[in-house]
PDB file of C-alpha atoms in Angstrom:
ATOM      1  CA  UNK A 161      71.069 155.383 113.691  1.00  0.00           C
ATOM      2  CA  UNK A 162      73.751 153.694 114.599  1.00  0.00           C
ATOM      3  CA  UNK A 163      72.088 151.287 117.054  1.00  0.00           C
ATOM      4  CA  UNK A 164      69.689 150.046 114.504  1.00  0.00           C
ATOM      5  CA  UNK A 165      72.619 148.845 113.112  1.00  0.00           C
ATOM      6  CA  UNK A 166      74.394 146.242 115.933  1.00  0.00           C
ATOM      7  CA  UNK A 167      71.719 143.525 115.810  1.00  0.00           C
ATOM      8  CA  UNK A 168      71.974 143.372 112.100  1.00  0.00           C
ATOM      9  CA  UNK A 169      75.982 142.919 112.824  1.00  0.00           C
ATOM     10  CA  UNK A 170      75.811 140.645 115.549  1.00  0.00           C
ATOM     11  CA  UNK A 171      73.327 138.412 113.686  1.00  0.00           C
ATOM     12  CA  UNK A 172      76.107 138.557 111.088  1.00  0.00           C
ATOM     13  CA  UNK A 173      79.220 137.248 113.918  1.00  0.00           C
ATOM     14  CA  UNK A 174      76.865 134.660 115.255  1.00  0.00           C
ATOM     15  CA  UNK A 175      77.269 133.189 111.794  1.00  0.00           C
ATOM     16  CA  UNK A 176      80.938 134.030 111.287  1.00  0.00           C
ATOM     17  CA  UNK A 177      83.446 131.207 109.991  1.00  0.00           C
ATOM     18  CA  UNK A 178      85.414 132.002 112.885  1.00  0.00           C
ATOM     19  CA  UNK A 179      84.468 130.768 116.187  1.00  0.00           C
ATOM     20  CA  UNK A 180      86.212 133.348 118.336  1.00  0.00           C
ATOM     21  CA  UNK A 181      83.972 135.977 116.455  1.00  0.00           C
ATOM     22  CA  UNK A 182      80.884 133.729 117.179  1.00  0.00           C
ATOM     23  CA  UNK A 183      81.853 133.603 120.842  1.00  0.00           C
ATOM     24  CA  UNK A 184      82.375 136.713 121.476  1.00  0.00           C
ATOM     25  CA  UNK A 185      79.023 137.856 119.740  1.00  0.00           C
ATOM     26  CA  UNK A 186      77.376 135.269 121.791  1.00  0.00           C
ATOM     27  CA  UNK A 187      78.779 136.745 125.218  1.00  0.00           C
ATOM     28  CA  UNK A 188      77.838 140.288 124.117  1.00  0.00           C
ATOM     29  CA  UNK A 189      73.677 139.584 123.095  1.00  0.00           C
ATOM     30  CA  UNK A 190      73.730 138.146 126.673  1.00  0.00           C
ATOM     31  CA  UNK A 191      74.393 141.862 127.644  1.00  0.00           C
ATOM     32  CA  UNK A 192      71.739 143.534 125.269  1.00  0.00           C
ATOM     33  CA  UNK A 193      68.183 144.745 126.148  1.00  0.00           C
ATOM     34  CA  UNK A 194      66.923 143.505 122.775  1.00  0.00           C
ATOM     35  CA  UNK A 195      69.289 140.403 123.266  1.00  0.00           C
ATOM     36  CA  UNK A 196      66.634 137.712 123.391  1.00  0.00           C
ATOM     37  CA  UNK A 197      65.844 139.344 119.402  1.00  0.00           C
ATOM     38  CA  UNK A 198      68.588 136.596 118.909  1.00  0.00           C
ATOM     39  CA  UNK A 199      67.260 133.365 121.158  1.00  0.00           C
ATOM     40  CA  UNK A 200      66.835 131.461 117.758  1.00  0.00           C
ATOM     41  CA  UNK A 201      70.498 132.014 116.794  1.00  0.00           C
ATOM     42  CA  UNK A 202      71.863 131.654 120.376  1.00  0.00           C
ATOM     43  CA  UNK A 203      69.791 128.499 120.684  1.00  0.00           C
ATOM     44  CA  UNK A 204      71.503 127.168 117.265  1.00  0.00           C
ATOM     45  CA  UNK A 205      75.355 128.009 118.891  1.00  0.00           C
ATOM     46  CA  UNK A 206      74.740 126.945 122.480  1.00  0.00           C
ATOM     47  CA  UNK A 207      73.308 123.377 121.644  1.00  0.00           C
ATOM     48  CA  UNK A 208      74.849 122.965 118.218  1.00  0.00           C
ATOM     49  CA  UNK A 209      78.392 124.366 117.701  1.00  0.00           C
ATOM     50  CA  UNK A 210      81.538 122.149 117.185  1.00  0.00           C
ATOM     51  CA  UNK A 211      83.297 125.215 119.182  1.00  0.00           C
ATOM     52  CA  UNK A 212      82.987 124.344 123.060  1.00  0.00           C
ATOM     53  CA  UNK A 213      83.828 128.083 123.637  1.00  0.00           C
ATOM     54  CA  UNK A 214      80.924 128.983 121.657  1.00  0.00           C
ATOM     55  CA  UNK A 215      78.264 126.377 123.060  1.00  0.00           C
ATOM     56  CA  UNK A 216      79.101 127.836 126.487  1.00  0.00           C
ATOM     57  CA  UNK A 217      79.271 131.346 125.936  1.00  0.00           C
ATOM     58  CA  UNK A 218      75.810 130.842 123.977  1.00  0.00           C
ATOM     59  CA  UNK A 219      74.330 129.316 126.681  1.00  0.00           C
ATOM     60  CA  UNK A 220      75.655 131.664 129.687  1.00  0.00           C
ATOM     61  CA  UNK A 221      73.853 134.270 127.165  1.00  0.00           C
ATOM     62  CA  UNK A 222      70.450 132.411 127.213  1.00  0.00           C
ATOM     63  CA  UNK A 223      70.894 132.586 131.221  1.00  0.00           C
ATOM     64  CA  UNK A 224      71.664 136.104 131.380  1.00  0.00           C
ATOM     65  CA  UNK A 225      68.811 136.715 129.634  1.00  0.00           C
ATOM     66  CA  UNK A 226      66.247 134.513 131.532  1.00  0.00           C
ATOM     67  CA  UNK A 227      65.294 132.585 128.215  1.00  0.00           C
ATOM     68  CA  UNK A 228      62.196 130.504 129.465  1.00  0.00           C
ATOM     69  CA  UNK A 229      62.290 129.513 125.766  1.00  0.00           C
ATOM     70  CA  UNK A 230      66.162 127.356 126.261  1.00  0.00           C
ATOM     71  CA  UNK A 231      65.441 125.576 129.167  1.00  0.00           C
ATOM     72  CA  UNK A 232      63.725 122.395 126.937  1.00  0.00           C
ATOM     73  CA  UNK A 233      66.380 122.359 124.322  1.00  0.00           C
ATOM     74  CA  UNK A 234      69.703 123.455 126.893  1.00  0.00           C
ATOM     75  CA  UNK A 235      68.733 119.971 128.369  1.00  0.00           C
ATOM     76  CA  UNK A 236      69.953 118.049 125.786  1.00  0.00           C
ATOM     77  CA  UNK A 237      73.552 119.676 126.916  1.00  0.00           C
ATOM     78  CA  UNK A 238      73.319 117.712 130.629  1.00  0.00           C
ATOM     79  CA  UNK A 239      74.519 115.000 128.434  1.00  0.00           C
ATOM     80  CA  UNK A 240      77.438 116.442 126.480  1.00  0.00           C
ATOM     81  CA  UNK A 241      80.976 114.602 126.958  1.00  0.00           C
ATOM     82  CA  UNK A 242      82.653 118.194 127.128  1.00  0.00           C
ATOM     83  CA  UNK A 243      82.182 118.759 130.959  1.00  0.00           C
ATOM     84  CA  UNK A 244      82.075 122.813 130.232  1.00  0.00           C
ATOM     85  CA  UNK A 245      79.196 122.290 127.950  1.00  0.00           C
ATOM     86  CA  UNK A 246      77.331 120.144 130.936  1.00  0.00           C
ATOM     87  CA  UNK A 247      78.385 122.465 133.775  1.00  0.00           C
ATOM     88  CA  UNK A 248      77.153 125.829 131.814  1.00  0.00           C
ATOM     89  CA  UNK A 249      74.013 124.328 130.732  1.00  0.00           C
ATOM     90  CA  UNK A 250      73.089 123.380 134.365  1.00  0.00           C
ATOM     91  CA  UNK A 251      73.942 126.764 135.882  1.00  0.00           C
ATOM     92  CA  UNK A 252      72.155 128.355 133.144  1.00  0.00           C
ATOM     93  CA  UNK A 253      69.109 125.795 133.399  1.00  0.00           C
ATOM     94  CA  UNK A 254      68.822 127.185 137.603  1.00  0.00           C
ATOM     95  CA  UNK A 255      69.233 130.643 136.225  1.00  0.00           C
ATOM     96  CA  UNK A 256      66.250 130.515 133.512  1.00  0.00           C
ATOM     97  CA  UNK A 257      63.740 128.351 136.326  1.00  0.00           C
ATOM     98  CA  UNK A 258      65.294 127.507 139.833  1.00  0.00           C
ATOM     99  CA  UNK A 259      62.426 125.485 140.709  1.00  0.00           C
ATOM    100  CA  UNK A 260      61.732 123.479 137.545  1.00  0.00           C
ATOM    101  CA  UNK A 261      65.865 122.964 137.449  1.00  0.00           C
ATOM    102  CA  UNK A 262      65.505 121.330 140.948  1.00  0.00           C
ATOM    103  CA  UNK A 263      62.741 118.607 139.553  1.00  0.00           C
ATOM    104  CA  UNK A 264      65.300 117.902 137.202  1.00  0.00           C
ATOM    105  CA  UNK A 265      65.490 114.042 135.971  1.00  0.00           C
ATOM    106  CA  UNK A 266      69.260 114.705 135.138  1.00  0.00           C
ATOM    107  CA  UNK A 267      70.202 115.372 138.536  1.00  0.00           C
ATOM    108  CA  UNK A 268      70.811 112.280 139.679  1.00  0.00           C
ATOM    109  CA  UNK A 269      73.074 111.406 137.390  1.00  0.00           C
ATOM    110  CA  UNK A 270      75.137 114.578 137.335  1.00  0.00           C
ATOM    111  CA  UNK A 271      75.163 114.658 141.547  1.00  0.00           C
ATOM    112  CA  UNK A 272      77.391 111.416 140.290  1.00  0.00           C
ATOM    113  CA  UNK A 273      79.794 113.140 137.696  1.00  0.00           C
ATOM    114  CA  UNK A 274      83.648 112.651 137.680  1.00  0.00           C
ATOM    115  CA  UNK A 275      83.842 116.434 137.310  1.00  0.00           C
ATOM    116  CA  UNK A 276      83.641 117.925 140.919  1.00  0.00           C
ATOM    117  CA  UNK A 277      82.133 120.956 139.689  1.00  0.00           C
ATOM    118  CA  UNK A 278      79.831 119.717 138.290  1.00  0.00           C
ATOM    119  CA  UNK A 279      78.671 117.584 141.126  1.00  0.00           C
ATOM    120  CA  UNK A 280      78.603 119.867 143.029  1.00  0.00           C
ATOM    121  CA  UNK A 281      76.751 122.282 141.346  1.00  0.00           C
ATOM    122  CA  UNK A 282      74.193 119.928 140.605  1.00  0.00           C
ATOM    123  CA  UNK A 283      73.495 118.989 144.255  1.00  0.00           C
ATOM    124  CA  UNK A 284      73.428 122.835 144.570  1.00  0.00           C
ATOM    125  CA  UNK A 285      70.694 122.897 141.892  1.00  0.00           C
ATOM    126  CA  UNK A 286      68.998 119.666 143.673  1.00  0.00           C
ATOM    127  CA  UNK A 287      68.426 121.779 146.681  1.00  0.00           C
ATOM    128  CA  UNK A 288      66.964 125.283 145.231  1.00  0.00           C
ATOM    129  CA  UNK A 289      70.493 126.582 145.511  1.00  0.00           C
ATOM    130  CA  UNK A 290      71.874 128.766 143.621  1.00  0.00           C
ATOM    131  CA  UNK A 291      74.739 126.873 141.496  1.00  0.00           C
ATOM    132  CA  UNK A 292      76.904 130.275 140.410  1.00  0.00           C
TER     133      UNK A 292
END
C-alpha cells in the first residue's frame, strides 16, 4: 500500500540534489516509527553535508529517535566551526545518553565557547541537565 511506499521516497529526498528537499526529509524520518530504517543515511547528512540546514535537521532526527548508534560519530560535530552544527549535536548527544553526554571530554571546551548557547547548554549537559 501506500505506506510501503514513503521509505522508498524518503530514501530517495535524503539523496536529492537539493538540500531543502534533503532537509526536510531529514526532519520528517525523525517523526517516523520505522525512522531509524534510515540511521545510515541520516548519519551520512548530519555529519557529512555541505548544507548546515541539513547537518542539523539530520542530527535533531537521530535525537528524536534515541539513536544509541550516532552518539560516536555526532561527536565529531562538537568540533564543527558552524556553531548550529555544534549546538544540535550536543543537545542531540544528551538526548540519545544523558549520562554518557555528561562524561563528555568535549565539555570543557564547549562550557568555553564564544556562542552563549552553546555554553550554556553545555554546562547544562555537564550537570545531567537537560540542554533543550
Amino acid at each position: 500500500g501506500p505506506a510501503d511506499q514513503v521509505l522508498p521516497a524518503l530514501r530517495a529526498a535524503l539523496a536529492d540534489p537539493d538540500p531543502a528537499l534533503r532537509a526536510a526529509a531529514a526532519a520528517a524520518a525523525g517523526r517516523r516509527d520505522d525512522g531509524l530504517t534510515l540511521l545510515t543515511e541520516l548519519l551520512a547528512l548530519a555529519t557529512g553535508d555541505l548544507e548546515g540546514p541539513v547537518r542539523v535537521a539530520a542530527t535533531r532526527s537521530l535525537a528524536q529517535l534515541r539513536a544509541v548508534e550516532a552518539f560516536e560519530p555526532l561527536r565529531i560535530n562538537l568540533g564543527h566551526a558552524v556553531p548550529e552544527t555544534r549546538l544540535s549535536a550536543l543537545r542531540a548527544l544528551a538526548r540519545i545518553d544523558a549520562a554518557r553526554a555528561a562524561e563528555l571530554s568535549e565539555l570543557g571546551r564547549l562550557q568555553l565557547d564564544p556562542d552563549p548557547r552553546i555554553a550554556g547548554a553545555a554546562t547544562k549537559v555537564a550537570r545531567g541537565v537537560s540542554p533543550m
